[in-house]
Amino acid sequence: MNNKHMIIIGLIIIIVILCIGIAYTMFGQQTEYITLNIVENGTTMEIPKDMKVKSINNDSGIVVLENENTIVITFNTINKSIPQIMGFANIKTPIFGNEYFGNVSINDPTVAGCSLKGECNAVYIGNNQTHDNIIVISKNKNIVDHIINSIKWKITEEPKKEVASSVESSPSAYAYKADGTPMYSQKEVDDYMLNKYGMVNYHVGDNGYIDMDEPGYDDAGHKINRSK
């Protein structure tokens, strides 16, 4: 066998090895997913099969799942108090700031309640109709995309409020919107702020009006124009 034939055979062997390596990378390390019912209202999503429940905080309603390279945090605002909502905001805000997706750096894993640290890809998504809030963080962008794209929101009808009885039982309003419209319960305030602004920090001032504490807004909830 001459040198020419040996070189050709050697090249073929190299190509075969490369093809095996590429096939293993593409197909041998595929992530297996299972469908998870994330909250009691029926919303589902697909997560990697090896993810485990790290914590279920019954006081806050926050659920944390993770494996070695991915973390999923879920929270539903129905019947939740302001401290509970702020508890979720205290996880979301340090990670995302005012953004909702992109590359993030996890400098303090304890904030997210996970073992991940360093550069990750992350997405926060919420649904005002189901009241679900979901954070997905992973070293693998494909996993983030798969989880987010697999979400199937379960929208259920909320009980109708009896406005008349609410007003009669609360002659003094608990809080007022910026336009002076009164609201008569903590849940009405929570729902109003969540539907209008999403997960933001705020408080009810001594004068009974809602004051915004979120960066980028003034007390009345107007966005601050920093270009001026």
PDB file of C-alpha atoms in Angstrom:
ATOM      1  CA  MET A   1       0.000   0.000   0.000  1.00  0.00           C
ATOM      2  CA  ASN A   2       1.547   3.300  -1.084  1.00  0.00           C
ATOM      3  CA  ASN A   3       1.591   6.521   0.886  1.00  0.00           C
ATOM      4  CA  LYS A   4      -1.241   8.036  -1.132  1.00  0.00           C
ATOM      5  CA  HIS A   5      -3.622   5.253  -0.144  1.00  0.00           C
ATOM      6  CA  MET A   6      -2.543   5.487   3.493  1.00  0.00           C
ATOM      7  CA  ILE A   7      -3.236   9.231   3.529  1.00  0.00           C
ATOM      8  CA  ILE A   8      -6.710   8.718   2.034  1.00  0.00           C
ATOM      9  CA  ILE A   9      -7.524   5.986   4.579  1.00  0.00           C
ATOM     10  CA  GLY A  10      -6.268   8.223   7.381  1.00  0.00           C
ATOM     11  CA  LEU A  11      -8.480  11.093   6.213  1.00  0.00           C
ATOM     12  CA  ILE A  12     -11.513   8.800   6.035  1.00  0.00           C
ATOM     13  CA  ILE A  13     -10.886   7.621   9.610  1.00  0.00           C
ATOM     14  CA  ILE A  14     -10.613  11.219  10.819  1.00  0.00           C
ATOM     15  CA  ILE A  15     -13.864  12.169   9.047  1.00  0.00           C
ATOM     16  CA  VAL A  16     -15.677   9.166  10.568  1.00  0.00           C
ATOM     17  CA  ILE A  17     -14.450  10.102  14.069  1.00  0.00           C
ATOM     18  CA  LEU A  18     -15.582  13.693  13.562  1.00  0.00           C
ATOM     19  CA  CYS A  19     -19.008  12.562  12.368  1.00  0.00           C
ATOM     20  CA  ILE A  20     -19.416  10.318  15.416  1.00  0.00           C
ATOM     21  CA  GLY A  21     -18.441  13.207  17.682  1.00  0.00           C
ATOM     22  CA  ILE A  22     -20.894  15.585  16.028  1.00  0.00           C
ATOM     23  CA  ALA A  23     -23.703  12.996  16.171  1.00  0.00           C
ATOM     24  CA  TYR A  24     -23.034  12.391  19.861  1.00  0.00           C
ATOM     25  CA  THR A  25     -23.106  16.118  20.578  1.00  0.00           C
ATOM     26  CA  MET A  26     -26.358  16.608  18.672  1.00  0.00           C
ATOM     27  CA  PHE A  27     -28.243  13.487  19.672  1.00  0.00           C
ATOM     28  CA  GLY A  28     -26.420  11.796  22.543  1.00  0.00           C
ATOM     29  CA  GLN A  29     -26.912  14.680  24.943  1.00  0.00           C
ATOM     30  CA  GLN A  30     -30.509  15.552  24.183  1.00  0.00           C
ATOM     31  CA  THR A  31     -32.501  16.680  27.192  1.00  0.00           C
ATOM     32  CA  GLU A  32     -35.481  14.572  28.223  1.00  0.00           C
ATOM     33  CA  TYR A  33     -38.526  16.532  29.382  1.00  0.00           C
ATOM     34  CA  ILE A  34     -41.569  15.789  31.504  1.00  0.00           C
ATOM     35  CA  THR A  35     -44.799  17.794  31.829  1.00  0.00           C
ATOM     36  CA  LEU A  36     -45.274  19.519  35.162  1.00  0.00           C
ATOM     37  CA  ASN A  37     -48.456  20.984  36.648  1.00  0.00           C
ATOM     38  CA  ILE A  38     -46.853  24.053  38.190  1.00  0.00           C
ATOM     39  CA  VAL A  39     -49.719  25.437  40.241  1.00  0.00           C
ATOM     40  CA  GLU A  40     -53.130  24.406  41.461  1.00  0.00           C
ATOM     41  CA  ASN A  41     -54.941  26.299  38.680  1.00  0.00           C
ATOM     42  CA  GLY A  42     -53.736  23.886  35.984  1.00  0.00           C
ATOM     43  CA  THR A  43     -51.003  25.756  34.085  1.00  0.00           C
ATOM     44  CA  THR A  44     -48.399  23.277  32.784  1.00  0.00           C
ATOM     45  CA  MET A  45     -44.914  23.361  31.302  1.00  0.00           C
ATOM     46  CA  GLU A  46     -42.200  20.924  30.288  1.00  0.00           C
ATOM     47  CA  ILE A  47     -39.053  20.760  32.409  1.00  0.00           C
ATOM     48  CA  PRO A  48     -35.929  18.549  32.188  1.00  0.00           C
ATOM     49  CA  LYS A  49     -36.676  15.104  33.585  1.00  0.00           C
ATOM     50  CA  ASP A  50     -33.866  15.263  36.141  1.00  0.00           C
ATOM     51  CA  MET A  51     -35.079  18.474  37.796  1.00  0.00           C
ATOM     52  CA  LYS A  52     -36.010  18.133  41.452  1.00  0.00           C
ATOM     53  CA  VAL A  53     -38.119  20.264  43.766  1.00  0.00           C
ATOM     54  CA  LYS A  54     -35.642  22.221  45.869  1.00  0.00           C
ATOM     55  CA  SER A  55     -38.175  24.082  47.972  1.00  0.00           C
ATOM     56  CA  ILE A  56     -41.887  24.761  48.338  1.00  0.00           C
ATOM     57  CA  ASN A  57     -42.456  27.745  50.588  1.00  0.00           C
ATOM     58  CA  ASN A  58     -46.008  27.409  51.859  1.00  0.00           C
ATOM     59  CA  ASP A  59     -45.831  30.827  53.505  1.00  0.00           C
ATOM     60  CA  SER A  60     -44.848  32.700  50.342  1.00  0.00           C
ATOM     61  CA  GLY A  61     -46.245  30.338  47.684  1.00  0.00           C
ATOM     62  CA  ILE A  62     -42.885  30.283  45.855  1.00  0.00           C
ATOM     63  CA  VAL A  63     -41.785  26.954  44.333  1.00  0.00           C
ATOM     64  CA  VAL A  64     -38.155  26.336  43.292  1.00  0.00           C
ATOM     65  CA  LEU A  65     -36.998  23.456  41.066  1.00  0.00           C
ATOM     66  CA  GLU A  66     -33.446  22.815  39.874  1.00  0.00           C
ATOM     67  CA  ASN A  67     -30.829  20.508  38.438  1.00  0.00           C
ATOM     68  CA  GLU A  68     -27.115  21.116  37.892  1.00  0.00           C
ATOM     69  CA  ASN A  69     -27.566  23.744  35.162  1.00  0.00           C
ATOM     70  CA  THR A  70     -31.178  24.987  35.310  1.00  0.00           C
ATOM     71  CA  ILE A  71     -33.531  26.546  37.840  1.00  0.00           C
ATOM     72  CA  VAL A  72     -37.270  27.218  37.584  1.00  0.00           C
ATOM     73  CA  ILE A  73     -39.121  29.467  40.048  1.00  0.00           C
ATOM     74  CA  THR A  74     -42.932  29.680  40.023  1.00  0.00           C
ATOM     75  CA  PHE A  75     -45.336  31.940  41.881  1.00  0.00           C
ATOM     76  CA  ASN A  76     -49.072  32.614  41.612  1.00  0.00           C
ATOM     77  CA  THR A  77     -50.462  35.877  43.000  1.00  0.00           C
ATOM     78  CA  ILE A  78     -54.058  34.732  43.603  1.00  0.00           C
ATOM     79  CA  ASN A  79     -54.984  35.320  47.258  1.00  0.00           C
ATOM     80  CA  LYS A  80     -51.438  36.455  48.036  1.00  0.00           C
ATOM     81  CA  SER A  81     -50.654  39.389  50.319  1.00  0.00           C
ATOM     82  CA  ILE A  82     -48.317  42.294  49.564  1.00  0.00           C
ATOM     83  CA  PRO A  83     -45.456  40.765  51.648  1.00  0.00           C
ATOM     84  CA  GLN A  84     -45.791  37.530  49.655  1.00  0.00           C
ATOM     85  CA  ILE A  85     -45.771  39.404  46.338  1.00  0.00           C
ATOM     86  CA  MET A  86     -42.778  41.440  47.468  1.00  0.00           C
ATOM     87  CA  GLY A  87     -41.033  38.185  48.399  1.00  0.00           C
ATOM     88  CA  PHE A  88     -41.183  37.098  44.763  1.00  0.00           C
ATOM     89  CA  ALA A  89     -40.181  40.580  43.575  1.00  0.00           C
ATOM     90  CA  ASN A  90     -37.110  40.360  45.824  1.00  0.00           C
ATOM     91  CA  ILE A  91     -36.023  37.324  43.815  1.00  0.00           C
ATOM     92  CA  LYS A  92     -36.894  38.714  40.376  1.00  0.00           C
ATOM     93  CA  THR A  93     -35.571  42.268  40.645  1.00  0.00           C
ATOM     94  CA  PRO A  94     -31.915  41.548  41.583  1.00  0.00           C
ATOM     95  CA  ILE A  95     -31.651  39.147  38.630  1.00  0.00           C
ATOM     96  CA  PHE A  96     -33.470  41.074  35.909  1.00  0.00           C
ATOM     97  CA  GLY A  97     -33.711  44.693  37.032  1.00  0.00           C
ATOM     98  CA  ASN A  98     -36.180  46.253  34.611  1.00  0.00           C
ATOM     99  CA  GLU A  99     -35.598  43.617  31.907  1.00  0.00           C
ATOM    100  CA  TYR A 100     -37.481  40.356  31.417  1.00  0.00           C
ATOM    101  CA  PHE A 101     -35.038  38.180  29.474  1.00  0.00           C
ATOM    102  CA  GLY A 102     -31.459  37.927  28.257  1.00  0.00           C
ATOM    103  CA  ASN A 103     -28.023  37.044  29.555  1.00  0.00           C
ATOM    104  CA  VAL A 104     -27.733  37.570  33.288  1.00  0.00           C
ATOM    105  CA  SER A 105     -24.958  37.106  35.800  1.00  0.00           C
ATOM    106  CA  ILE A 106     -25.877  35.300  39.017  1.00  0.00           C
ATOM    107  CA  ASN A 107     -23.453  36.788  41.538  1.00  0.00           C
ATOM    108  CA  ASP A 108     -25.366  35.723  44.640  1.00  0.00           C
ATOM    109  CA  PRO A 109     -27.041  32.311  44.171  1.00  0.00           C
ATOM    110  CA  THR A 110     -28.908  32.684  47.465  1.00  0.00           C
ATOM    111  CA  VAL A 111     -31.044  35.445  45.895  1.00  0.00           C
ATOM    112  CA  ALA A 112     -32.427  33.019  43.335  1.00  0.00           C
ATOM    113  CA  GLY A 113     -32.408  30.156  45.820  1.00  0.00           C
ATOM    114  CA  CYS A 114     -30.274  28.049  43.496  1.00  0.00           C
ATOM    115  CA  SER A 115     -26.805  26.592  43.024  1.00  0.00           C
ATOM    116  CA  LEU A 116     -26.125  28.378  39.737  1.00  0.00           C
ATOM    117  CA  LYS A 117     -23.484  31.071  39.586  1.00  0.00           C
ATOM    118  CA  GLY A 118     -21.993  33.154  36.791  1.00  0.00           C
ATOM    119  CA  GLU A 119     -23.298  33.825  33.282  1.00  0.00           C
ATOM    120  CA  CYS A 120     -26.694  32.305  32.493  1.00  0.00           C
ATOM    121  CA  ASN A 121     -29.590  32.834  30.135  1.00  0.00           C
ATOM    122  CA  ALA A 122     -32.797  33.821  31.880  1.00  0.00           C
ATOM    123  CA  VAL A 123     -36.433  34.657  31.147  1.00  0.00           C
ATOM    124  CA  TYR A 124     -39.185  36.033  33.371  1.00  0.00           C
ATOM    125  CA  ILE A 125     -42.753  35.595  32.087  1.00  0.00           C
ATOM    126  CA  GLY A 126     -46.076  36.387  33.708  1.00  0.00           C
ATOM    127  CA  ASN A 127     -49.733  36.076  32.779  1.00  0.00           C
ATOM    128  CA  ASN A 128     -52.260  38.557  34.183  1.00  0.00           C
ATOM    129  CA  GLN A 129     -55.185  36.251  33.407  1.00  0.00           C
ATOM    130  CA  THR A 130     -53.839  33.187  35.227  1.00  0.00           C
ATOM    131  CA  HIS A 131     -51.788  35.235  37.737  1.00  0.00           C
ATOM    132  CA  ASP A 132     -48.806  32.921  37.128  1.00  0.00           C
ATOM    133  CA  ASN A 133     -45.236  34.230  37.336  1.00  0.00           C
ATOM    134  CA  ILE A 134     -42.374  32.061  36.093  1.00  0.00           C
ATOM    135  CA  ILE A 135     -38.602  32.554  36.112  1.00  0.00           C
ATOM    136  CA  VAL A 136     -36.367  30.198  34.117  1.00  0.00           C
ATOM    137  CA  ILE A 137     -32.564  30.425  34.417  1.00  0.00           C
ATOM    138  CA  SER A 138     -30.130  28.048  32.715  1.00  0.00           C
ATOM    139  CA  LYS A 139     -26.603  27.690  31.411  1.00  0.00           C
ATOM    140  CA  ASN A 140     -28.247  26.280  28.268  1.00  0.00           C
ATOM    141  CA  LYS A 141     -30.359  28.715  26.216  1.00  0.00           C
ATOM    142  CA  ASN A 142     -32.077  25.843  24.379  1.00  0.00           C
ATOM    143  CA  ILE A 143     -33.461  24.567  27.673  1.00  0.00           C
ATOM    144  CA  VAL A 144     -34.784  28.029  28.574  1.00  0.00           C
ATOM    145  CA  ASP A 145     -36.460  28.350  25.181  1.00  0.00           C
ATOM    146  CA  HIS A 146     -37.990  24.867  25.404  1.00  0.00           C
ATOM    147  CA  ILE A 147     -39.463  25.440  28.856  1.00  0.00           C
ATOM    148  CA  ILE A 148     -40.893  28.868  28.011  1.00  0.00           C
ATOM    149  CA  ASN A 149     -42.344  27.689  24.689  1.00  0.00           C
ATOM    150  CA  SER A 150     -43.945  24.661  26.353  1.00  0.00           C
ATOM    151  CA  ILE A 151     -46.023  26.662  28.847  1.00  0.00           C
ATOM    152  CA  LYS A 152     -49.777  26.125  28.518  1.00  0.00           C
ATOM    153  CA  TRP A 153     -51.677  28.679  30.548  1.00  0.00           C
ATOM    154  CA  LYS A 154     -54.830  27.493  32.285  1.00  0.00           C
ATOM    155  CA  ILE A 155     -57.257  30.395  32.566  1.00  0.00           C
ATOM    156  CA  THR A 156     -60.008  29.966  35.118  1.00  0.00           C
ATOM    157  CA  GLU A 157     -62.877  32.289  35.918  1.00  0.00           C
ATOM    158  CA  GLU A 158     -62.525  34.210  39.147  1.00  0.00           C
ATOM    159  CA  PRO A 159     -65.521  34.621  41.444  1.00  0.00           C
ATOM    160  CA  LYS A 160     -67.440  37.807  40.724  1.00  0.00           C
ATOM    161  CA  LYS A 161     -67.003  40.525  43.311  1.00  0.00           C
ATOM    162  CA  GLU A 162     -70.046  41.885  45.074  1.00  0.00           C
ATOM    163  CA  VAL A 163     -69.140  45.546  44.878  1.00  0.00           C
ATOM    164  CA  ALA A 164     -72.126  46.817  46.843  1.00  0.00           C
ATOM    165  CA  SER A 165     -71.507  44.643  49.887  1.00  0.00           C
ATOM    166  CA  SER A 166     -67.793  45.445  49.743  1.00  0.00           C
ATOM    167  CA  VAL A 167     -68.499  49.158  49.855  1.00  0.00           C
ATOM    168  CA  GLU A 168     -71.068  48.810  52.634  1.00  0.00           C
ATOM    169  CA  SER A 169     -68.694  46.800  54.803  1.00  0.00           C
ATOM    170  CA  SER A 170     -65.868  49.293  54.243  1.00  0.00           C
ATOM    171  CA  PRO A 171     -67.199  52.855  54.436  1.00  0.00           C
ATOM    172  CA  SER A 172     -63.613  54.169  54.444  1.00  0.00           C
ATOM    173  CA  ALA A 173     -61.484  53.245  51.423  1.00  0.00           C
ATOM    174  CA  TYR A 174     -58.267  51.315  52.092  1.00  0.00           C
ATOM    175  CA  ALA A 175     -56.402  53.074  49.278  1.00  0.00           C
ATOM    176  CA  TYR A 176     -56.878  55.374  46.304  1.00  0.00           C
ATOM    177  CA  LYS A 177     -55.553  55.254  42.757  1.00  0.00           C
ATOM    178  CA  ALA A 178     -53.715  58.316  41.449  1.00  0.00           C
ATOM    179  CA  ASP A 179     -56.999  59.551  39.918  1.00  0.00           C
ATOM    180  CA  GLY A 180     -58.781  59.366  43.274  1.00  0.00           C
ATOM    181  CA  THR A 181     -60.728  56.169  42.596  1.00  0.00           C
ATOM    182  CA  PRO A 182     -61.179  54.349  45.927  1.00  0.00           C
ATOM    183  CA  MET A 183     -60.347  50.670  46.489  1.00  0.00           C
ATOM    184  CA  TYR A 184     -61.759  48.850  49.479  1.00  0.00           C
ATOM    185  CA  SER A 185     -59.566  45.828  50.120  1.00  0.00           C
ATOM    186  CA  GLN A 186     -55.938  44.780  50.083  1.00  0.00           C
ATOM    187  CA  LYS A 187     -56.628  42.292  47.281  1.00  0.00           C
ATOM    188  CA  GLU A 188     -58.155  45.015  45.088  1.00  0.00           C
ATOM    189  CA  VAL A 189     -54.999  47.079  45.553  1.00  0.00           C
ATOM    190  CA  ASP A 190     -52.783  44.058  44.828  1.00  0.00           C
ATOM    191  CA  ASP A 191     -54.721  43.122  41.683  1.00  0.00           C
ATOM    192  CA  TYR A 192     -54.821  46.705  40.423  1.00  0.00           C
ATOM    193  CA  MET A 193     -51.058  47.193  40.776  1.00  0.00           C
ATOM    194  CA  LEU A 194     -50.214  43.777  39.340  1.00  0.00           C
ATOM    195  CA  ASN A 195     -52.459  44.201  36.291  1.00  0.00           C
ATOM    196  CA  LYS A 196     -51.276  47.749  35.582  1.00  0.00           C
ATOM    197  CA  TYR A 197     -47.551  47.507  36.324  1.00  0.00           C
ATOM    198  CA  GLY A 198     -46.613  43.860  36.858  1.00  0.00           C
ATOM    199  CA  MET A 199     -44.385  42.907  39.779  1.00  0.00           C
ATOM    200  CA  VAL A 200     -43.381  46.284  41.240  1.00  0.00           C
ATOM    201  CA  ASN A 201     -42.606  47.739  44.650  1.00  0.00           C
ATOM    202  CA  TYR A 202     -45.117  50.163  46.151  1.00  0.00           C
ATOM    203  CA  HIS A 203     -46.790  51.156  49.406  1.00  0.00           C
ATOM    204  CA  VAL A 204     -49.942  52.913  50.592  1.00  0.00           C
ATOM    205  CA  GLY A 205     -48.992  56.328  51.938  1.00  0.00           C
ATOM    206  CA  ASP A 206     -50.311  57.987  55.075  1.00  0.00           C
ATOM    207  CA  ASN A 207     -52.675  60.004  52.895  1.00  0.00           C
ATOM    208  CA  GLY A 208     -54.266  56.776  51.601  1.00  0.00           C
ATOM    209  CA  TYR A 209     -52.819  57.077  48.076  1.00  0.00           C
ATOM    210  CA  ILE A 210     -50.603  54.468  46.446  1.00  0.00           C
ATOM    211  CA  ASP A 211     -46.972  55.575  46.156  1.00  0.00           C
ATOM    212  CA  MET A 212     -44.677  53.788  43.704  1.00  0.00           C
ATOM    213  CA  ASP A 213     -41.292  52.631  45.035  1.00  0.00           C
ATOM    214  CA  GLU A 214     -40.145  51.068  41.755  1.00  0.00           C
ATOM    215  CA  PRO A 215     -37.039  52.558  40.034  1.00  0.00           C
ATOM    216  CA  GLY A 216     -38.029  54.460  36.889  1.00  0.00           C
ATOM    217  CA  TYR A 217     -41.442  55.614  38.190  1.00  0.00           C
ATOM    218  CA  ASP A 218     -42.557  58.606  40.210  1.00  0.00           C
ATOM    219  CA  ASP A 219     -44.894  58.234  43.207  1.00  0.00           C
ATOM    220  CA  ALA A 220     -48.004  58.498  41.013  1.00  0.00           C
ATOM    221  CA  GLY A 221     -46.848  55.648  38.750  1.00  0.00           C
ATOM    222  CA  HIS A 222     -45.706  57.753  35.787  1.00  0.00           C
ATOM    223  CA  LYS A 223     -42.548  56.644  33.993  1.00  0.00           C
ATOM    224  CA  ILE A 224     -39.647  59.029  34.535  1.00  0.00           C
ATOM    225  CA  ASN A 225     -38.147  60.430  31.333  1.00  0.00           C
ATOM    226  CA  ARG A 226     -34.415  60.345  32.009  1.00  0.00           C
ATOM    227  CA  SER A 227     -33.565  62.026  28.704  1.00  0.00           C
ATOM    228  CA  LYS A 228     -34.642  65.420  30.041  1.00  0.00           C
TER     229      LYS A 228
END
